[in-house]
Structure formats: structure tokens, C-alpha cells
Coordinates of C-alpha atoms and ligand atoms in Angstrom, one line a residue:
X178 CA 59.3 116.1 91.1
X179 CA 58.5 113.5 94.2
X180 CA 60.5 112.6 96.8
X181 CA 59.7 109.2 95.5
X182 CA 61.1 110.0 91.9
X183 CA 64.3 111.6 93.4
X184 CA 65.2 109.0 95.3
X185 CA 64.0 105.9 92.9
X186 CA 66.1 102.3 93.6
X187 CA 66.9 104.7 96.8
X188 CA 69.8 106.0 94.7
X189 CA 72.3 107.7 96.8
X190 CA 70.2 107.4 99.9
X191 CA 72.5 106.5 103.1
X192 CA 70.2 103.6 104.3
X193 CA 72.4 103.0 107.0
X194 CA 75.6 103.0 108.6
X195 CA 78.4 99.7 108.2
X196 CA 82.0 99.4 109.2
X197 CA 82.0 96.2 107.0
X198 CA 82.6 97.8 103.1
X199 CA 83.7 100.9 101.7
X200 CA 82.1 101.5 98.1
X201 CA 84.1 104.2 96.1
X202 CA 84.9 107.2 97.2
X203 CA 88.7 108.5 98.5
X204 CA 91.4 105.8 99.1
X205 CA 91.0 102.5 97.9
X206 CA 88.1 102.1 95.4
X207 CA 86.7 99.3 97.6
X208 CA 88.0 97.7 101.1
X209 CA 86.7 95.6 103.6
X210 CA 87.1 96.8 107.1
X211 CA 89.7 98.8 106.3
X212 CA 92.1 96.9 104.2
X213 CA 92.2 97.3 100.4
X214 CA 91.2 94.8 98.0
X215 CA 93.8 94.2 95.8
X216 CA 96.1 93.2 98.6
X217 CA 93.4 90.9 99.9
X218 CA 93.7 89.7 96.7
X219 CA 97.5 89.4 96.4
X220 CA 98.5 88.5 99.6
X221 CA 94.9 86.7 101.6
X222 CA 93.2 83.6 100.8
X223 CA 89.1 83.7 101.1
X224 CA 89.1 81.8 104.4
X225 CA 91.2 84.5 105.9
X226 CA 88.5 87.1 104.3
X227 CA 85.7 85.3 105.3
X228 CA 87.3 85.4 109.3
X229 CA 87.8 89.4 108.8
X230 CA 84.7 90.4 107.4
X231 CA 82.5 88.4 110.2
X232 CA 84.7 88.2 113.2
X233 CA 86.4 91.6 112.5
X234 CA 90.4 91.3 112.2
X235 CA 92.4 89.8 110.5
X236 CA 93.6 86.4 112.2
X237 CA 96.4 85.3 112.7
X238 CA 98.0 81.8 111.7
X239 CA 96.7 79.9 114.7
X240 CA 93.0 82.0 114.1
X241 CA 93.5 81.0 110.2
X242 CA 94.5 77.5 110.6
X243 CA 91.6 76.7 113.0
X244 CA 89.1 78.6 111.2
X245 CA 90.1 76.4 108.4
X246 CA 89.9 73.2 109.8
X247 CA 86.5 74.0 111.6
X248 CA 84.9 74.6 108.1
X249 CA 86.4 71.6 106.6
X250 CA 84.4 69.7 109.2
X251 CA 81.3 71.4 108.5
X252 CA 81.0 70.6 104.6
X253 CA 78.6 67.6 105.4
X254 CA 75.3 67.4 104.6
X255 CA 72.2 66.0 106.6
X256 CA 70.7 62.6 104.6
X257 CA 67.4 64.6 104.6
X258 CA 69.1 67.9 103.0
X259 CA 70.6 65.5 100.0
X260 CA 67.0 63.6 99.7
X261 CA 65.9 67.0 98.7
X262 CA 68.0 68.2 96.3
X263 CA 68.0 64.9 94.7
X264 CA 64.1 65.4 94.1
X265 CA 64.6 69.1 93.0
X266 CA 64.3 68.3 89.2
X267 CA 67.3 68.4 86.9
X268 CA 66.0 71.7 85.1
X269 CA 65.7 73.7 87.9
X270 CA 67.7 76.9 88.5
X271 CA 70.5 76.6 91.0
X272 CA 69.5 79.5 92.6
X273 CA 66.4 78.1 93.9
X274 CA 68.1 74.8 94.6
X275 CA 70.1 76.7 97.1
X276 CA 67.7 78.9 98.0
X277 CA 65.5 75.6 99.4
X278 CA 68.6 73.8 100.3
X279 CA 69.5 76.6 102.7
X280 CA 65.5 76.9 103.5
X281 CA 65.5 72.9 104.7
X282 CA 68.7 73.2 107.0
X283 CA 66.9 75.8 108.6
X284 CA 64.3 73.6 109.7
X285 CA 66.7 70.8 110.0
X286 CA 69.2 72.8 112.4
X287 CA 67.4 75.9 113.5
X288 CA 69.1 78.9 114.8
X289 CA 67.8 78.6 118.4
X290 CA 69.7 81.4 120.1
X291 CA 71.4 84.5 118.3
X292 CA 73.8 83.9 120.4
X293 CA 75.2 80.8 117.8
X294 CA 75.0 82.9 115.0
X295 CA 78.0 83.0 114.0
X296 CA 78.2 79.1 113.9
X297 CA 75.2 79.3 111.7
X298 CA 77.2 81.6 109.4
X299 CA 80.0 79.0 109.1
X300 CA 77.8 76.1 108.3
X301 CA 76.3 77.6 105.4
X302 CA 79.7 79.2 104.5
X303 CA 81.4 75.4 104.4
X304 CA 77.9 73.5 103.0
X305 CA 77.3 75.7 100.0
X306 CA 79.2 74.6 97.7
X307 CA 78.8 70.9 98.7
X308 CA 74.8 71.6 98.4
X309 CA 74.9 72.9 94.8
X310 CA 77.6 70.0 93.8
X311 CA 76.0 67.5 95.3
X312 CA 72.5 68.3 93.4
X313 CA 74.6 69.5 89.8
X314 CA 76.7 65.8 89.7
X315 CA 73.7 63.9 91.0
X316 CA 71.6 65.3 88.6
X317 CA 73.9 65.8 85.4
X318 CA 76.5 62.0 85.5
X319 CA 73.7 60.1 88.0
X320 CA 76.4 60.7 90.9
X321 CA 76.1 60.4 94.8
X322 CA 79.6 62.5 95.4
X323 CA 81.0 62.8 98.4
X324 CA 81.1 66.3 99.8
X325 CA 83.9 65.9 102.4
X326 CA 87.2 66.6 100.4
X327 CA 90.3 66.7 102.2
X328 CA 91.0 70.3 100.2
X329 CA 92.1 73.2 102.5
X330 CA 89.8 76.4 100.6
X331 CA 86.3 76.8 99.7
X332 CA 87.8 77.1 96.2
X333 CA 89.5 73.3 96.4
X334 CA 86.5 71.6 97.9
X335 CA 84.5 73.6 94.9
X336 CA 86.3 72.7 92.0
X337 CA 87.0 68.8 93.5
X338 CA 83.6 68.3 93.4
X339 CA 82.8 69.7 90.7
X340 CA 85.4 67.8 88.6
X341 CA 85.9 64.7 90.4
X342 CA 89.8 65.7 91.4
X343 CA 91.4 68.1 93.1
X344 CA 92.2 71.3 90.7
X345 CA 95.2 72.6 89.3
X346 CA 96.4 75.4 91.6
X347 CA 96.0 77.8 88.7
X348 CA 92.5 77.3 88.7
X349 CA 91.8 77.4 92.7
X350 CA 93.7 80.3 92.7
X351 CA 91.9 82.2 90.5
X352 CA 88.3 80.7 91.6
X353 CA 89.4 81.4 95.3
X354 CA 90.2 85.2 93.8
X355 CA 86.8 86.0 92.3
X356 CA 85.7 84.9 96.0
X357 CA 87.1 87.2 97.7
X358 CA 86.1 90.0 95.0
X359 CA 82.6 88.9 95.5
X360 CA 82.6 88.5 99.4
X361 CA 81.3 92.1 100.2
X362 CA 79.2 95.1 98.3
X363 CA 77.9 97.4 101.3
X364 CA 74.5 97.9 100.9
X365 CA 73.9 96.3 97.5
X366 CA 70.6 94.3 96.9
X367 CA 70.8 91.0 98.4
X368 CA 72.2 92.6 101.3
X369 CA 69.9 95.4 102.3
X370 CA 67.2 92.3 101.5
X371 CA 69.4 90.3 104.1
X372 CA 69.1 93.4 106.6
X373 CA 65.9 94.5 105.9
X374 CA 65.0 90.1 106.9
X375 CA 67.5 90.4 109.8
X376 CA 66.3 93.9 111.1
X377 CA 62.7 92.1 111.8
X378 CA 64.4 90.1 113.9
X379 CA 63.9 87.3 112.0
X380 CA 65.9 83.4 112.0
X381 CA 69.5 83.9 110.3
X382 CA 68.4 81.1 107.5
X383 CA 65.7 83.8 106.4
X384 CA 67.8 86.4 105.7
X385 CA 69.7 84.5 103.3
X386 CA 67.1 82.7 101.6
X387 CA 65.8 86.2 101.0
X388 CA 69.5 87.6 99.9
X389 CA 69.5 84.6 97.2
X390 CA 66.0 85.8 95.6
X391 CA 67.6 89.0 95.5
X392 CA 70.4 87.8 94.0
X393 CA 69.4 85.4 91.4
X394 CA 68.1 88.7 89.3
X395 CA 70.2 89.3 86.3
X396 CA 70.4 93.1 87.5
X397 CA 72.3 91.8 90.5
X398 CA 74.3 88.4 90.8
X399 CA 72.7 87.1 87.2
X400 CA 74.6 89.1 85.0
X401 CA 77.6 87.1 85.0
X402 CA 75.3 84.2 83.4
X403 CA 73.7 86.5 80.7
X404 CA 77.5 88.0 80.1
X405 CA 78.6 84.9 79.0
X406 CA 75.6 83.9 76.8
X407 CA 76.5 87.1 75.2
X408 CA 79.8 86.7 74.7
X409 CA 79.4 83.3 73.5
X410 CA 76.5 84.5 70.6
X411 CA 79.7 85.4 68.7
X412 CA 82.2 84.4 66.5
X413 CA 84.5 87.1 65.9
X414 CA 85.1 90.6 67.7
X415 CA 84.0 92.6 65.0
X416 CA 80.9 90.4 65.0
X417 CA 80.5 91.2 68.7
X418 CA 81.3 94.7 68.3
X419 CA 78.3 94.5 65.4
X420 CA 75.8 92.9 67.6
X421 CA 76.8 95.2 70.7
X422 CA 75.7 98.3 68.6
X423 CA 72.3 96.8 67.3
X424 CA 71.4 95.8 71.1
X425 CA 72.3 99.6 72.4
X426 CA 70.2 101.0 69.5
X427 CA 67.2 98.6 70.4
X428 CA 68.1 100.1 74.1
X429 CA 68.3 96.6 75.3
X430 CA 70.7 96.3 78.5
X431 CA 74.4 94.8 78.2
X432 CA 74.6 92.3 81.2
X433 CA 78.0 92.9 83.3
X434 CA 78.0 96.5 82.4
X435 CA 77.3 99.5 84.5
X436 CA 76.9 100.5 87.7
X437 CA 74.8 101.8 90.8
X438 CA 77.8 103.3 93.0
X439 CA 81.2 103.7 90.9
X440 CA 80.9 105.9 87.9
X441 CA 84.1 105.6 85.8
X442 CA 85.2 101.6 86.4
X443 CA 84.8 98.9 89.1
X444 CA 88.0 98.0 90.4
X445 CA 86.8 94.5 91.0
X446 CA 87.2 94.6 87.1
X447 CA 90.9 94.9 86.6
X448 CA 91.8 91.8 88.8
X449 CA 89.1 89.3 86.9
X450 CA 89.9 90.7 83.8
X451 CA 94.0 89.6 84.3
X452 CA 92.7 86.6 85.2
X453 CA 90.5 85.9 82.2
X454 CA 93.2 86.5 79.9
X455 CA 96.0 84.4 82.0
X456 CA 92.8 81.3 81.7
X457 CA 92.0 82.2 78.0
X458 CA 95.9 81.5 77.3
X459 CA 96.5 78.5 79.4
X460 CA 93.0 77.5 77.4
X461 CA 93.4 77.6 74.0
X462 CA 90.7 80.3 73.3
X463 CA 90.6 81.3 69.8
X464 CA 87.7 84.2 70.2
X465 CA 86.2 84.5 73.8
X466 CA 88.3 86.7 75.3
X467 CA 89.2 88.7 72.4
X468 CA 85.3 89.5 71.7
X469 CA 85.2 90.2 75.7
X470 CA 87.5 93.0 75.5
X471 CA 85.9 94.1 72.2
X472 CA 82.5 94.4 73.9
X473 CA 84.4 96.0 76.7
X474 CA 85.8 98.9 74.8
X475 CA 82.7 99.3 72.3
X476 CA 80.5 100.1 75.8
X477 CA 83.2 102.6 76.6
X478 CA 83.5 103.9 73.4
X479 CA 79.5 104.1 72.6
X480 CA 78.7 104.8 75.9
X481 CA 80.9 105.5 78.4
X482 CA 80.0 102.3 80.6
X483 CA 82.5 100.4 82.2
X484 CA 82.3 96.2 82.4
X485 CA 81.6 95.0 86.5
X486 CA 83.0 92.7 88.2
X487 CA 80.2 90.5 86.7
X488 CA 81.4 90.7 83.3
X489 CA 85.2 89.0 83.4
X490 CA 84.2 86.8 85.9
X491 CA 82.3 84.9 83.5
X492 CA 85.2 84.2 81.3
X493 CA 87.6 83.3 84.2
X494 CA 84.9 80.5 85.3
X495 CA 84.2 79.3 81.9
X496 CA 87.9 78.8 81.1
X497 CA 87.9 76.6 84.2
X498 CA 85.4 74.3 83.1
X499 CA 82.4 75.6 84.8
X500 CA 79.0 75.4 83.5
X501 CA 77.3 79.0 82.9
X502 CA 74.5 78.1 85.4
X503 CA 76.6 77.6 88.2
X504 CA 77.9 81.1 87.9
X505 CA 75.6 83.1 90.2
X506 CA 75.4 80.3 92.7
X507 CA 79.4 80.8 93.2
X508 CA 78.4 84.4 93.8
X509 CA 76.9 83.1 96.8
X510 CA 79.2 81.1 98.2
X511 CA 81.2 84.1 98.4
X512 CA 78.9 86.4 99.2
X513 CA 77.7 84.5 102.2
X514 CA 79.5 86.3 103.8
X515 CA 79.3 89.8 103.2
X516 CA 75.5 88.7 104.0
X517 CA 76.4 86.9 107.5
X518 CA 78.8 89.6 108.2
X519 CA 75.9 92.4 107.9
X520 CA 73.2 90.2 109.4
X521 CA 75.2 90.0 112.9
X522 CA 75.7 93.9 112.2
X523 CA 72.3 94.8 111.8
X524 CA 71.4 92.6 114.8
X525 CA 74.3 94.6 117.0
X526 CA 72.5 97.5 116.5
X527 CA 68.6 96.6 115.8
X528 CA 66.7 99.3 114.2
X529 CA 63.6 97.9 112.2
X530 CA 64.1 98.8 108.4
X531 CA 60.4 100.2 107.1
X532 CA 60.9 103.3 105.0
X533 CA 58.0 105.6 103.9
X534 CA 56.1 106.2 100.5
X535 CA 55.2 108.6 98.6
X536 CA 51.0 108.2 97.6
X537 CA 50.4 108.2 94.7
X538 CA 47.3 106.7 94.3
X539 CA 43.1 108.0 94.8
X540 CA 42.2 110.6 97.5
X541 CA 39.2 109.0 99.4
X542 CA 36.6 107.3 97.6
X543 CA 33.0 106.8 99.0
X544 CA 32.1 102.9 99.7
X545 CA 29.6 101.6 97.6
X546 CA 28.1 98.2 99.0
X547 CA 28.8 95.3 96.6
X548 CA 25.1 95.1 95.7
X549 CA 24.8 98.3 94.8
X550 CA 27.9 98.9 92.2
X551 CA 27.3 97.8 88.2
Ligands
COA2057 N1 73.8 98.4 79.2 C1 73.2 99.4 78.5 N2 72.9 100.6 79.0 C2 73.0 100.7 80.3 C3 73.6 99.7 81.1 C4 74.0 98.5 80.5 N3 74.5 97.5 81.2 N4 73.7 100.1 82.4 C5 73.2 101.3 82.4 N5 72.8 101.7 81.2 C6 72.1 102.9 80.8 C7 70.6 102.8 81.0 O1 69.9 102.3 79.9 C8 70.2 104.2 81.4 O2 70.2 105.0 80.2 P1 69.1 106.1 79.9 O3 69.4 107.1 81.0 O4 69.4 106.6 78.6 O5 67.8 105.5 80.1 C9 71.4 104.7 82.1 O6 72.6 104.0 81.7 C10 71.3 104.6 83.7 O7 71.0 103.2 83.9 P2 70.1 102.6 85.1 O8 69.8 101.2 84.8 O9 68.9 103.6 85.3 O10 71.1 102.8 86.3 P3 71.0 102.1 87.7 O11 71.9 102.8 88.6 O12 69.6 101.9 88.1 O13 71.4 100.6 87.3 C11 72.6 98.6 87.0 C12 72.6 100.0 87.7 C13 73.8 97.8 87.5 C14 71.3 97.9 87.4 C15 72.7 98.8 85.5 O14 73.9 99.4 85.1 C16 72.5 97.5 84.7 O15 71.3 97.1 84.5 N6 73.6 96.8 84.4 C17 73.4 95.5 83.7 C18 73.2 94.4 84.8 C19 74.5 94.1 85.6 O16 75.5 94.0 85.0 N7 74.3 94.0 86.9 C20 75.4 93.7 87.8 C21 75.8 94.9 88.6 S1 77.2 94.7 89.5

């Protein structure tokens, strides 16, 4: 066998070293910096995650508080950023309207110095959601919203806009939850795209338009979207269970399942997955989450793969009245910054990323002039 075949998707290769994200392993099944997620969960809000992952401690209530107010103020958007994404057309996906909504402020407000970046990092942290509102209301009820709520979290000034009022505390809660589950992944796709961008010593805006391509794939970010198509195809859990089996015996791929790094579960899985059913409850459901967890166990039971954080994050969101194709583009208002947090990292420590390759291709071949081939 190749190197190249050995090491294909770079599976189990150490790319890299980051004091950002531990991914399996001993101890906690995934921490940032140090501190286990299911406290962050219990006891942080995303704000307070956000401050840890790129500034590197935990603040305290006078770090918090100010961190908070500062990314309130920066949820406005430039007149010429909200020209644009009211001529992105109505069908387009929202990854690419963020993807070219973060691609304009770039041009609009440049990262002159690296020394700013981390101000850059907060003002796409704060204007994300307010740049994929703005374009989803304008375009779907003909609406010029305002994108300067008075809400506290990312998750309040997310679902206000969204809905039109500030949300029940249920729903924040939860929404702010899947943030901080989504904030950081180690050297998953979208960010070894984002260090590979940074590591040229590319503009910080690059990086993450790059991270959001890499992203918007439904074997990355876009497999909460397909999970809930799937879930929603049918009826009745045995129905699901049926249509699970015929789609592993055509080999065709269950989105939301399976993993790169863990091997037995995701532990992002348990927390979403609590949270579905407390949602499914409060909603009414009659058959979503019940064919969830029948699709769950049928992929354990027919082949031992385990749903990913992807999977019962689809159901939380679409028991709070988000539309499937926002999904992924909540993915990166979280992830924002896990990316910002390992593009200031990479820069720290600048080593350009350009691995090797196995050839595979024709030894050397004798030119023949153009006139003289048939
Ligand atoms: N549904 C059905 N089979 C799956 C599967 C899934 N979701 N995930 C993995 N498998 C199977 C593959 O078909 C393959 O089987 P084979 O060896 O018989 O060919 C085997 O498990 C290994 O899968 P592979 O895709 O090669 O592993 P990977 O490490 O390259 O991929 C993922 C990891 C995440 C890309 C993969 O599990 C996947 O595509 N999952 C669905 C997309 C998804 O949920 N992505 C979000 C990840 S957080």
C-alpha cells in the first residue's frame, strides 16, 4: 500500500499541535482548553465560551459583562453589506449568502494589521446572525428587520430576529446550548481549511470564507440539513426503521451518523438529544422524535454507528421553529469561533501548511510538438 492510501482524508495523522480542543481520548470526551463540555454546557453561556476559546480563560463577571455589551454593539450592518444580500436571490443557499456576506465586509472593513484581529473575530462573531436574518426575513415576509436587538446572547438576538420577538427562554437556552456544542472540533474540516488560509498568511476574512465552503458539505456542517429531511420522509418509526435498512443495503450514507475521531458515541450527542425530546414535548410532536431515536438505535443495531452531534441538533432547531436551511448556517455562527480561535493560533506560531503527495501519475513522457501529434 501507499503512503497516500494509508493516510487517505489524513486519517489519524497529527497535522499539528492546538491547546484549543481535546477530541476523545482519556478524561472528558471533548473540552475546550481544558474544561469539560458538559459543564460548559450546564453552568456557561456561549458568550463566556466564545471569550475562553479566543482570549484563553475563562473571564470573569466584569470580562463577561463587557465582552457582552461590546458584541451587542457590533451586530450592525454596513448599508452596502445589506444592499447585497438583498440582491442575493431568494433561492440561494445560506451558506453562500454568508459566505459573500462575510467576503463584502472584508472589503468593506479590511483587516489592516493582525494586530486587530481579534476585533475582527468579534465583528463577525456579533454580525452573523444578523447577516443571514436580515437576508432570510427580507427575502421570505419582504422585511427590512432591524438587526440591533436589545437581547443579551447570540442565541436572543438569533431567534428575535428570526421571529419578530424575543424567544421563550426555553428555546434560547437550548439554541444558545447547541452553540456552545458546535463552538470547537480541533482539526476538523473547516478548520484545518481555516489554518491551512491563515498559515499563508492570508487576511482573517479569507480564512473564514474558506472554513464556510468547507463547511456547507453535507459530510461536514450539512448533515444536520439532510438529517432532518430524513427524518421528516417518514411517518411512523417502523416506517423509518424500514426505509433506514433499504438505504444501508443500497450503501447510501445516513447523514448525522458516524464519525472521523470518536469510535463508540459523540458526547456532543447526549446533550442535543435531551434537548430534542424536552422540545418534542413542549411541541406536540406526534412522530419526529420517536422515528429519530428509531433511526438512532437501527444504525447501532445494523451497524454499530453512533448519531453526531449533527443528527439531534436538527430536531432541537426544528421544534423551535427554524427552517431546515438555516441549520448549517447556525453551525457557523458558533463555530466562528473555534475558527477565529485557531486562526490567531496558527498565526502565533506560523508554519506554512503544504504537505506532500504521493505520484501517482506517468513517469516522463517525450514532448511531441502540437503539429506533429494525431
Ligand atoms: N451511514 C452509513 N454508513 C456509514 C456512515 C453513515 N453515516 N458513516 C460511515 N459509514 C460506513 C461507511 O460506508 C464505511 O463503510 P465501508 O467500510 O463498508 O465502506 C465505513 O463506515 C467508514 O466510513 P468512512 O466514510 O470511510 O469514514 P470517514 O472517517 O471517512 O467518515 C464521516 C466520517 C463523518 C464523513 C462519515 O461517518 C459520514 O459520511 N457520516 C455522514 C455525514 C455526517 O454526519 N457528517 C457530520 C460529521 S460530524
Amino acid at each position: 500500500m501507499t503512503a497516500s492510501k494509508k493516510t487517505a482524508g489524513l486519517a489519524g495523522v497529527i497535522a499539528g499541535q492546538t491547546a484549543l480542543c481535546k477530541v476523545g481520548g482519556e478524561g472528558a470526551g471533548l473540552s475546550y482548553r481544558g474544561y469539560d463540555i458538559y459543564d460548559l454546557c450546564d453552568y456557561a453561556g456561549f458568550e463566556e465560551v466564545a471569550f475562553l476559546l479566543m482570549v484563553g480563560h475563562l473571564p470573569n463577571r466584569s470580562e463577561l459583562d463587557g465582552y457582552i455589551t461590546k458584541l451587542k454593539s457590533l451586530r450592525g450592518l454596513p448599508d452596502a453589506v445589506k444592499q447585497v444580500l438583498e440582491i442575493v436571490p431568494a433561492n440561494a443557499h445560506p451558506m453562500d449568502v454568508l459566505r459573500s456576506g462575510v467576503s463584502i465586509l472584508g472589503n468593506l472593513e479590511p483587516e489592516e494589521d493582525f494586530a486587530n484581529q481579534q476585533s475582527v473575530a468579534d465583528r463577525l462573531l456579533a454580525c452573523l446572525p444578523s447577516m443571514l436574518l436580515y437576508w432570510h426575513r427580507f427575502h421570505a415576509d419582504g422585511k427590512r428587520i432591524d438587526v440591533e436587538t436589545d437581547d443579551d446572547s447570540v442565541s436572543g438576538h438569533f431567534l428575535h430576529m428570526l421571529h419578530g420577538k424575543p424567544p421563550a427562554e426555553l428555546h434560547r437556552k437550548s439554541l444558545d446550548t447547541t452553540l456552545i456544542l458546535y463552538a470547537e472540533h480541533e482539526f476538523n474540516a473547516s478548520t484545518f481549511t481555516a489554518r491551512i488560509i491563515a498559515g499563508t498568511l492570508s487576511d482573517f476574512h479569507s480564512a473564514v470564507c474558506g472554513a464556510i465552503g468547507a463547511l456547507r458539505g453535507p459530510l461536514h456542517g450539512g448533515a444536520n440539513e439532510a438529517a432532518m429531511e430524513l427524518i421528516q420522509k417518514f411517518s411512523s418509526p417502523e416506517e423509518a426503521i424500514k426505509g433506514v435498512i433499504g438505504m444501508l443495503e443500497r450503501k447510501e450514507k445516513i447523514m448525522g451518523f458516524g464519525h472521523r475521531v470518536y469510535t463508540t458515541s459523540d458526547p456532543r450527542n447526549s446533550v442535543n438529544k435531551k434537548m430534542a425530546g424536552v422540545l418534542a414535548d413542549e411541541a406536540g410532536d406526534t412522530h419526529l422524535y420517536a422515528n429519530s431515536e428509531a433511526i438512532e438505535k437501527v444504525m447501532w443495531d445494523e451497524k454499530k454507528i453512533f448519531a453526531n452531534a449533527d443528527f439531534f441538533a436538527a430536531t432541537v432547531y426544528h421544534f423551535m421553529g427554524i427552517p431546515t436551511y438555516l441549520f448549517t448556517p447556525i453551525f457557523v455562527c458558533s463555530r466562528i469561533t473555534g475558527w477565529s480561535a485557531h486562526i490567531m493560533e496558527q498565526r502565533a506560531d506560523n508554519k506554512l501548511i503544504r504537505p506532500a503527495a504521493d505520484y501517482i501519475g506517468p513517469g516522463l513522457q517525450t514532448y511531441v510538438r502540437i503539429e506533429d501529434r494525431r
